[in-house]
Amino acid sequence: MKKVSGWALGFLASVSRRASLRPLAVWTASGPYRETWKLRIMRPDDANIAGNVHGGTILKMIEEAGAIISTRHCNSQKGEACVAALARVERTDFLSPMCIGEVAHVSAEITYTSKHSVEVQVTVMSENILTGARRVTNKAALWYVPLSLKNVDKVLEVPPLAYTRKEQEEEGRKRYEAQKLERMETKWKNGDVMQPSINPDRQTKEPYTVSYSQSTLIHLVGPSDCTLHGFVHGGVTMKLMDEVAGIVAARHCKTNIVTASVDAINFHDKIRKGCVITISGRMTFTSNKSMEIEVLVDADPVALHSQERYRAASAFVTYVSLSKEGKTLPVPQLLVETEEEKKRFEEGKGRYLQMKAKRQAQIDAIPQQQ
């Protein structure tokens, strides 16, 4: 694991002070709002105690880039003004940890549009500003829908994208149909209930069980969490989800942990300013070197007595345990106690084996492509 020298940290601190204590950020666009990129220095408050940047921080940067480019595109033609809202994030792998002092390069490109949605592909690279070395840390695909500024419950039509090749449109349509089907399949889980775990007596619980590490965060949505139109940024929600999942993982293995991947995140409904949101996480599966945590986000519109609590988002997050040298460690195996926990464990095992087989197929296909 690379560490940044005290001199470098001092230099970065001076840069931040000259930038009014804000991260260095530059936005540009090329073509008809087809591509956007951003630079941002990673600071100590972006990382955990081991110096690894939080996965939630990176997810938030990814969503910011996606929201800007998709909103620009949806307003590129004359018509009703709108803002792009995040509907779904496809599986995102964290290919390499990012550290304090490195510069994040976030680039976003629109790759497909349907009648009511926009697909944005985002790539994140980290740069060591002392050596200039760069490496890819993340790749993500996000789906946005344009909401009218006059009525945020109204979905508008998306300006069509001009493709350079016919194959691009066909491939994009296949991805669109696949994610649409998966979103429909996850709707049945919206009724799942995870009882909040507020200050449980862990001394009475057996370590490595689901109940021992289960964690809950309760957050009042304020203006700083929201767009100018009064609903929460998707990146804010993802950052909170990653925080809760990280707490669950840390309680389970009691070591330094980092986000390895985030399975598809589905945003089922908007969260408005003034809502109280409950983010709950529980361990569902462990392999030899990874942990899967299910995270559910429920919103309670306390100021609107006419509306009941509802499921706003859900996802599965995978973590790995690291040594002080940054090498992966074995993960304590999860002890399942109830039939429901056993069922969730087997479902998680199925997802793990499916993804493992997919990665192996990609590796096997490389020599054939050369």
Short mmCIF file of C-alpha atoms in Angstrom, two decimals:
data_model
loop_
_atom_site.label_atom_id
_atom_site.label_comp_id
_atom_site.label_asym_id
_atom_site.label_seq_id
_atom_site.Cartn_x
_atom_site.Cartn_y
_atom_site.Cartn_z
CA MET A 1 0.00 0.00 0.00
CA LYS A 2 1.54 3.33 -1.06
CA LYS A 3 1.83 6.05 1.56
CA VAL A 4 2.10 9.78 0.96
CA SER A 5 5.01 11.66 2.52
CA GLY A 6 4.53 14.46 5.04
CA TRP A 7 5.90 16.90 2.44
CA ALA A 8 3.25 15.83 -0.07
CA LEU A 9 0.48 16.17 2.49
CA GLY A 10 1.75 19.65 3.34
CA PHE A 11 1.73 20.58 -0.34
CA LEU A 12 -1.80 19.26 -0.77
CA ALA A 13 -2.95 21.16 2.30
CA SER A 14 -1.57 24.39 0.85
CA VAL A 15 -3.38 23.70 -2.43
CA SER A 16 -6.62 23.15 -0.53
CA ARG A 17 -6.15 26.39 1.42
CA ARG A 18 -5.60 28.33 -1.79
CA ALA A 19 -8.82 26.77 -3.08
CA SER A 20 -10.75 28.09 -0.04
CA LEU A 21 -10.49 24.67 1.62
CA ARG A 22 -12.42 23.04 -1.22
CA PRO A 23 -11.26 20.05 -3.32
CA LEU A 24 -9.64 21.03 -6.61
CA ALA A 25 -12.24 20.40 -9.30
CA VAL A 26 -12.37 21.18 -13.03
CA TRP A 27 -15.33 20.37 -15.30
CA THR A 28 -15.26 20.37 -19.09
CA ALA A 29 -17.52 19.07 -21.83
CA SER A 30 -16.79 17.95 -25.37
CA GLY A 31 -19.17 17.60 -28.27
CA PRO A 32 -22.92 18.02 -27.68
CA TYR A 33 -22.56 17.18 -23.97
CA ARG A 34 -21.27 13.70 -24.78
CA GLU A 35 -18.32 13.72 -22.36
CA THR A 36 -17.47 15.32 -19.01
CA TRP A 37 -14.46 15.01 -16.73
CA LYS A 38 -13.46 16.09 -13.24
CA LEU A 39 -10.29 16.36 -11.14
CA ARG A 40 -10.33 16.11 -7.33
CA ILE A 41 -7.57 15.77 -4.75
CA MET A 42 -8.20 13.10 -2.12
CA ARG A 43 -7.89 14.55 1.38
CA PRO A 44 -7.72 12.94 4.84
CA ASP A 45 -11.46 13.43 5.45
CA ASP A 46 -12.16 11.35 2.31
CA ALA A 47 -10.46 8.24 3.70
CA ASN A 48 -10.53 5.70 6.50
CA ILE A 49 -7.92 5.42 9.27
CA ALA A 50 -5.66 3.34 6.99
CA GLY A 51 -5.60 6.05 4.31
CA ASN A 52 -7.85 4.27 1.81
CA VAL A 53 -10.48 6.51 0.23
CA HIS A 54 -14.02 5.48 1.20
CA GLY A 55 -15.92 3.67 -1.53
CA GLY A 56 -18.85 5.99 -0.83
CA THR A 57 -16.70 9.04 -1.63
CA ILE A 58 -15.83 7.57 -5.02
CA LEU A 59 -19.45 6.59 -5.69
CA LYS A 60 -20.53 10.15 -4.92
CA MET A 61 -18.00 11.55 -7.42
CA ILE A 62 -19.19 9.06 -10.03
CA GLU A 63 -22.81 10.11 -9.52
CA GLU A 64 -21.95 13.82 -9.69
CA ALA A 65 -20.33 13.34 -13.08
CA GLY A 66 -23.28 11.30 -14.32
CA ALA A 67 -25.86 13.79 -13.08
CA ILE A 68 -24.13 16.74 -14.74
CA ILE A 69 -23.65 15.17 -18.16
CA SER A 70 -27.14 13.62 -18.30
CA THR A 71 -28.84 16.86 -17.17
CA ARG A 72 -26.89 18.77 -19.83
CA HIS A 73 -27.94 16.31 -22.50
CA CYS A 74 -31.62 16.30 -21.49
CA ASN A 75 -31.67 20.11 -21.76
CA SER A 76 -29.72 20.27 -25.02
CA GLN A 77 -32.86 20.78 -27.11
CA LYS A 78 -35.70 23.27 -26.77
CA GLY A 79 -38.45 22.05 -24.50
CA GLU A 80 -39.45 21.82 -20.88
CA ALA A 81 -36.52 22.31 -18.49
CA CYS A 82 -35.59 19.22 -16.48
CA VAL A 83 -33.09 17.68 -14.08
CA ALA A 84 -31.70 14.14 -14.44
CA ALA A 85 -32.40 11.86 -11.48
CA LEU A 86 -30.47 8.66 -10.78
CA ALA A 87 -32.57 5.52 -11.30
CA ARG A 88 -30.00 2.73 -11.21
CA VAL A 89 -26.29 2.00 -10.90
CA GLU A 90 -25.02 -1.19 -12.50
CA ARG A 91 -22.50 -3.42 -10.72
CA THR A 92 -19.37 -1.42 -9.94
CA ASP A 93 -16.02 -3.05 -9.19
CA PHE A 94 -13.34 -1.26 -7.16
CA LEU A 95 -10.30 -2.39 -9.11
CA SER A 96 -7.66 -0.70 -6.96
CA PRO A 97 -7.73 1.29 -3.69
CA MET A 98 -7.30 5.06 -3.93
CA CYS A 99 -5.23 6.79 -1.25
CA ILE A 100 -4.91 10.18 0.43
CA GLY A 101 -2.93 12.62 -1.70
CA GLU A 102 -3.81 11.05 -5.04
CA VAL A 103 -5.82 12.91 -7.66
CA ALA A 104 -9.05 11.33 -8.90
CA HIS A 105 -9.79 11.75 -12.62
CA VAL A 106 -13.50 11.11 -13.24
CA SER A 107 -14.65 10.97 -16.86
CA ALA A 108 -18.24 10.41 -17.98
CA GLU A 109 -19.75 9.72 -21.39
CA ILE A 110 -23.32 9.19 -22.56
CA THR A 111 -23.47 5.85 -24.38
CA TYR A 112 -27.20 5.21 -24.90
CA THR A 113 -30.56 6.92 -24.68
CA SER A 114 -34.04 5.43 -24.66
CA LYS A 115 -37.25 7.42 -24.79
CA HIS A 116 -37.16 8.19 -21.06
CA SER A 117 -33.66 7.27 -19.82
CA VAL A 118 -29.97 8.00 -20.30
CA GLU A 119 -27.08 5.58 -19.84
CA VAL A 120 -23.81 7.13 -18.64
CA GLN A 121 -20.49 5.26 -18.54
CA VAL A 122 -18.02 6.60 -15.94
CA THR A 123 -14.32 5.79 -15.54
CA VAL A 124 -12.26 6.77 -12.49
CA MET A 125 -8.46 6.93 -12.57
CA SER A 126 -6.09 7.82 -9.73
CA GLU A 127 -2.91 9.82 -10.27
CA ASN A 128 0.15 10.03 -8.06
CA ILE A 129 0.97 13.72 -8.53
CA LEU A 130 4.58 13.18 -7.42
CA THR A 131 5.36 10.60 -10.13
CA GLY A 132 2.55 11.12 -12.64
CA ALA A 133 1.66 7.41 -12.53
CA ARG A 134 -1.99 6.64 -13.22
CA ARG A 135 -4.19 3.58 -12.83
CA VAL A 136 -7.88 2.78 -13.35
CA THR A 137 -9.71 2.32 -10.05
CA ASN A 138 -13.39 2.17 -11.09
CA LYS A 139 -15.72 1.73 -14.04
CA ALA A 140 -19.46 2.22 -13.65
CA ALA A 141 -22.67 2.45 -15.68
CA LEU A 142 -25.54 4.62 -14.43
CA TRP A 143 -29.09 5.19 -15.63
CA TYR A 144 -30.87 8.54 -15.28
CA VAL A 145 -34.38 9.76 -16.02
CA PRO A 146 -35.27 13.42 -16.76
CA LEU A 147 -37.75 14.98 -14.33
CA SER A 148 -39.61 18.18 -15.11
CA LEU A 149 -38.63 21.23 -13.06
CA LYS A 150 -42.30 22.21 -12.92
CA ASN A 151 -43.35 18.81 -11.58
CA VAL A 152 -40.60 16.43 -10.38
CA ASP A 153 -43.04 13.52 -10.57
CA LYS A 154 -43.31 13.98 -14.35
CA VAL A 155 -40.79 12.07 -16.52
CA LEU A 156 -39.91 13.82 -19.78
CA GLU A 157 -38.59 12.46 -23.07
CA VAL A 158 -34.84 12.29 -23.70
CA PRO A 159 -33.26 13.90 -26.80
CA PRO A 160 -32.03 11.07 -29.05
CA LEU A 161 -28.31 10.31 -29.19
CA ALA A 162 -26.44 10.31 -32.51
CA TYR A 163 -24.48 7.05 -32.73
CA THR A 164 -21.31 6.68 -34.78
CA ARG A 165 -22.07 3.00 -35.43
CA LYS A 166 -25.32 1.07 -35.65
CA GLU A 167 -23.84 -1.59 -33.38
CA GLN A 168 -23.55 0.95 -30.54
CA GLU A 169 -27.28 1.51 -30.55
CA GLU A 170 -28.06 -2.21 -30.66
CA GLU A 171 -25.66 -2.98 -27.80
CA GLY A 172 -27.11 -0.13 -25.78
CA ARG A 173 -30.66 -1.36 -26.34
CA LYS A 174 -29.66 -4.80 -25.02
CA ARG A 175 -28.20 -3.24 -21.87
CA TYR A 176 -31.33 -1.15 -21.45
CA GLU A 177 -33.65 -4.17 -21.70
CA ALA A 178 -31.47 -6.19 -19.31
CA GLN A 179 -31.45 -3.53 -16.59
CA LYS A 180 -35.18 -2.94 -17.04
CA LEU A 181 -35.83 -6.64 -16.45
CA GLU A 182 -33.57 -6.73 -13.38
CA ARG A 183 -35.33 -3.69 -11.90
CA MET A 184 -38.66 -5.46 -12.27
CA GLU A 185 -37.24 -8.57 -10.58
CA THR A 186 -36.06 -6.57 -7.55
CA LYS A 187 -39.45 -4.95 -6.92
CA TRP A 188 -40.72 -7.99 -5.09
CA LYS A 189 -38.04 -7.42 -2.43
CA ASN A 190 -39.36 -3.96 -1.60
CA GLY A 191 -41.49 -5.51 1.13
CA ASP A 192 -38.48 -6.97 2.97
CA VAL A 193 -38.16 -5.57 6.49
CA MET A 194 -34.89 -5.15 8.38
CA GLN A 195 -35.50 -4.13 11.97
CA PRO A 196 -33.28 -1.15 12.92
CA SER A 197 -30.35 -2.12 15.13
CA ILE A 198 -29.84 0.83 17.49
CA ASN A 199 -27.16 0.36 20.17
CA PRO A 200 -27.66 -3.40 20.63
CA ASP A 201 -25.96 -5.15 23.52
CA ARG A 202 -23.29 -6.95 21.49
CA GLN A 203 -21.87 -8.58 24.63
CA THR A 204 -24.92 -10.83 24.68
CA LYS A 205 -24.59 -11.76 21.00
CA GLU A 206 -22.28 -14.35 19.52
CA PRO A 207 -19.53 -12.93 17.26
CA TYR A 208 -19.73 -13.57 13.51
CA THR A 209 -23.51 -13.87 13.53
CA VAL A 210 -25.83 -11.68 11.46
CA SER A 211 -27.28 -9.96 14.53
CA TYR A 212 -23.83 -9.19 15.95
CA SER A 213 -22.69 -7.01 13.02
CA GLN A 214 -26.06 -5.70 11.80
CA SER A 215 -26.02 -1.90 11.84
CA THR A 216 -28.34 1.04 11.25
CA LEU A 217 -27.84 4.71 10.47
CA ILE A 218 -30.65 7.24 10.80
CA HIS A 219 -30.27 10.51 8.90
CA LEU A 220 -32.42 13.62 8.61
CA VAL A 221 -32.32 14.86 5.02
CA GLY A 222 -31.27 18.50 4.94
CA PRO A 223 -30.80 21.09 2.18
CA SER A 224 -27.11 20.18 1.71
CA ASP A 225 -28.13 16.62 0.79
CA CYS A 226 -30.50 17.73 -1.95
CA THR A 227 -30.66 19.16 -5.42
CA LEU A 228 -32.05 22.65 -5.92
CA HIS A 229 -35.39 20.93 -6.50
CA GLY A 230 -35.69 19.35 -3.08
CA PHE A 231 -34.81 15.67 -3.49
CA VAL A 232 -31.66 13.83 -2.42
CA HIS A 233 -28.66 13.44 -4.72
CA GLY A 234 -28.19 9.79 -5.63
CA GLY A 235 -24.53 10.12 -4.66
CA VAL A 236 -25.45 11.16 -1.12
CA THR A 237 -27.62 8.07 -0.72
CA MET A 238 -24.87 5.79 -2.09
CA LYS A 239 -22.29 7.29 0.28
CA LEU A 240 -24.54 6.63 3.29
CA MET A 241 -25.19 3.07 2.08
CA ASP A 242 -21.47 2.42 1.77
CA GLU A 243 -20.85 3.82 5.27
CA VAL A 244 -23.36 1.43 6.84
CA ALA A 245 -22.03 -1.54 4.86
CA GLY A 246 -18.50 -0.63 5.97
CA ILE A 247 -19.56 -0.60 9.63
CA VAL A 248 -21.10 -4.06 9.24
CA ALA A 249 -17.92 -5.40 7.60
CA ALA A 250 -15.63 -3.83 10.21
CA ARG A 251 -17.69 -5.22 13.10
CA HIS A 252 -17.59 -8.68 11.54
CA CYS A 253 -13.84 -8.98 10.90
CA LYS A 254 -12.36 -6.18 13.09
CA THR A 255 -9.68 -5.24 10.54
CA ASN A 256 -9.15 -2.59 7.89
CA ILE A 257 -11.81 -3.14 5.24
CA VAL A 258 -12.34 -1.66 1.76
CA THR A 259 -15.18 -1.77 -0.74
CA ALA A 260 -14.52 -4.41 -3.42
CA SER A 261 -17.71 -4.03 -5.47
CA VAL A 262 -21.24 -2.73 -5.36
CA ASP A 263 -23.92 -4.85 -6.98
CA ALA A 264 -26.63 -3.04 -8.91
CA ILE A 265 -28.20 -0.25 -6.83
CA ASN A 266 -31.87 0.33 -7.58
CA PHE A 267 -33.46 3.64 -6.65
CA HIS A 268 -37.12 2.77 -6.21
CA ASP A 269 -38.41 6.21 -5.28
CA LYS A 270 -37.21 9.77 -4.69
CA ILE A 271 -36.24 10.95 -1.21
CA ARG A 272 -37.39 14.48 -0.46
CA LYS A 273 -35.93 17.15 1.80
CA GLY A 274 -37.14 16.77 5.38
CA CYS A 275 -37.48 12.97 5.25
CA VAL A 276 -35.90 10.80 7.91
CA ILE A 277 -34.08 7.95 6.21
CA THR A 278 -33.10 4.69 7.86
CA ILE A 279 -30.15 2.88 6.24
CA SER A 280 -29.86 -0.70 7.50
CA GLY A 281 -27.13 -3.21 6.69
CA ARG A 282 -26.74 -6.92 7.44
CA MET A 283 -24.23 -9.59 6.47
CA THR A 284 -25.69 -12.10 4.02
CA PHE A 285 -22.73 -14.16 2.79
CA THR A 286 -19.02 -14.72 3.32
CA SER A 287 -16.51 -16.47 1.08
CA ASN A 288 -12.90 -17.12 2.10
CA LYS A 289 -11.85 -13.52 1.36
CA SER A 290 -14.99 -11.44 0.85
CA MET A 291 -18.18 -10.38 2.61
CA GLU A 292 -21.55 -9.52 1.05
CA ILE A 293 -23.71 -6.99 2.90
CA GLU A 294 -27.31 -6.18 2.02
CA VAL A 295 -28.25 -2.53 2.47
CA LEU A 296 -31.83 -1.20 2.51
CA VAL A 297 -32.85 2.46 2.57
CA ASP A 298 -36.28 3.39 3.94
CA ALA A 299 -37.66 6.93 3.88
CA ASP A 300 -40.12 8.35 6.37
CA PRO A 301 -41.68 11.65 5.20
CA VAL A 302 -42.37 12.90 8.72
CA ALA A 303 -43.68 16.28 7.51
CA LEU A 304 -46.19 14.63 5.18
CA HIS A 305 -48.68 12.77 7.33
CA SER A 306 -50.51 11.54 4.22
CA GLN A 307 -47.55 9.45 3.03
CA GLU A 308 -46.29 6.31 4.73
CA ARG A 309 -42.74 5.03 5.11
CA TYR A 310 -41.44 3.53 1.85
CA ARG A 311 -38.46 1.68 0.40
CA ALA A 312 -36.23 4.17 -1.45
CA ALA A 313 -33.17 2.11 -2.47
CA SER A 314 -31.49 -1.27 -2.05
CA ALA A 315 -28.17 -2.90 -2.93
CA PHE A 316 -25.60 -5.57 -2.12
CA VAL A 317 -22.07 -4.37 -1.28
CA THR A 318 -18.98 -6.60 -1.18
CA TYR A 319 -16.04 -5.86 1.11
CA VAL A 320 -12.61 -7.40 1.60
CA SER A 321 -10.37 -7.40 4.67
CA LEU A 322 -6.84 -5.97 4.36
CA SER A 323 -3.68 -6.30 6.42
CA LYS A 324 -1.51 -3.31 7.38
CA GLU A 325 0.51 -4.05 4.24
CA GLY A 326 -2.63 -3.85 2.08
CA LYS A 327 -2.88 -7.58 1.35
CA THR A 328 -6.20 -9.44 1.52
CA LEU A 329 -6.88 -11.44 4.68
CA PRO A 330 -9.16 -14.45 5.27
CA VAL A 331 -12.65 -13.46 6.39
CA PRO A 332 -14.28 -15.09 9.45
CA GLN A 333 -17.14 -17.24 8.23
CA LEU A 334 -20.66 -16.03 8.88
CA LEU A 335 -22.65 -18.08 11.40
CA VAL A 336 -26.27 -18.32 10.21
CA GLU A 337 -28.87 -19.08 12.87
CA THR A 338 -32.33 -18.86 11.31
CA GLU A 339 -33.92 -20.36 8.21
CA GLU A 340 -34.22 -16.89 6.71
CA GLU A 341 -30.52 -16.26 7.24
CA LYS A 342 -29.68 -19.61 5.65
CA LYS A 343 -31.82 -18.69 2.64
CA ARG A 344 -30.10 -15.33 2.24
CA PHE A 345 -26.69 -17.03 2.59
CA GLU A 346 -27.46 -19.46 -0.24
CA GLU A 347 -28.73 -16.62 -2.44
CA GLY A 348 -25.53 -14.68 -1.75
CA LYS A 349 -23.45 -17.74 -2.55
CA GLY A 350 -25.27 -18.01 -5.89
CA ARG A 351 -24.44 -14.38 -6.72
CA TYR A 352 -20.81 -14.93 -5.70
CA LEU A 353 -20.39 -18.05 -7.85
CA GLN A 354 -22.15 -16.42 -10.79
CA MET A 355 -19.83 -13.40 -10.72
CA LYS A 356 -16.78 -15.63 -10.22
CA ALA A 357 -17.74 -17.65 -13.31
CA LYS A 358 -18.31 -14.45 -15.30
CA ARG A 359 -14.85 -13.12 -14.40
CA GLN A 360 -13.27 -16.44 -15.35
CA ALA A 361 -15.06 -16.40 -18.71
CA GLN A 362 -13.70 -12.91 -19.37
CA ILE A 363 -10.17 -14.09 -18.54
CA ASP A 364 -10.52 -17.16 -20.77
CA ALA A 365 -11.73 -14.99 -23.66
CA ILE A 366 -8.64 -12.71 -23.65
CA PRO A 367 -6.27 -15.06 -25.58
CA GLN A 368 -8.98 -15.59 -28.23
CA GLN A 369 -9.23 -11.86 -28.81
CA GLN A 370 -5.46 -11.42 -29.35
#
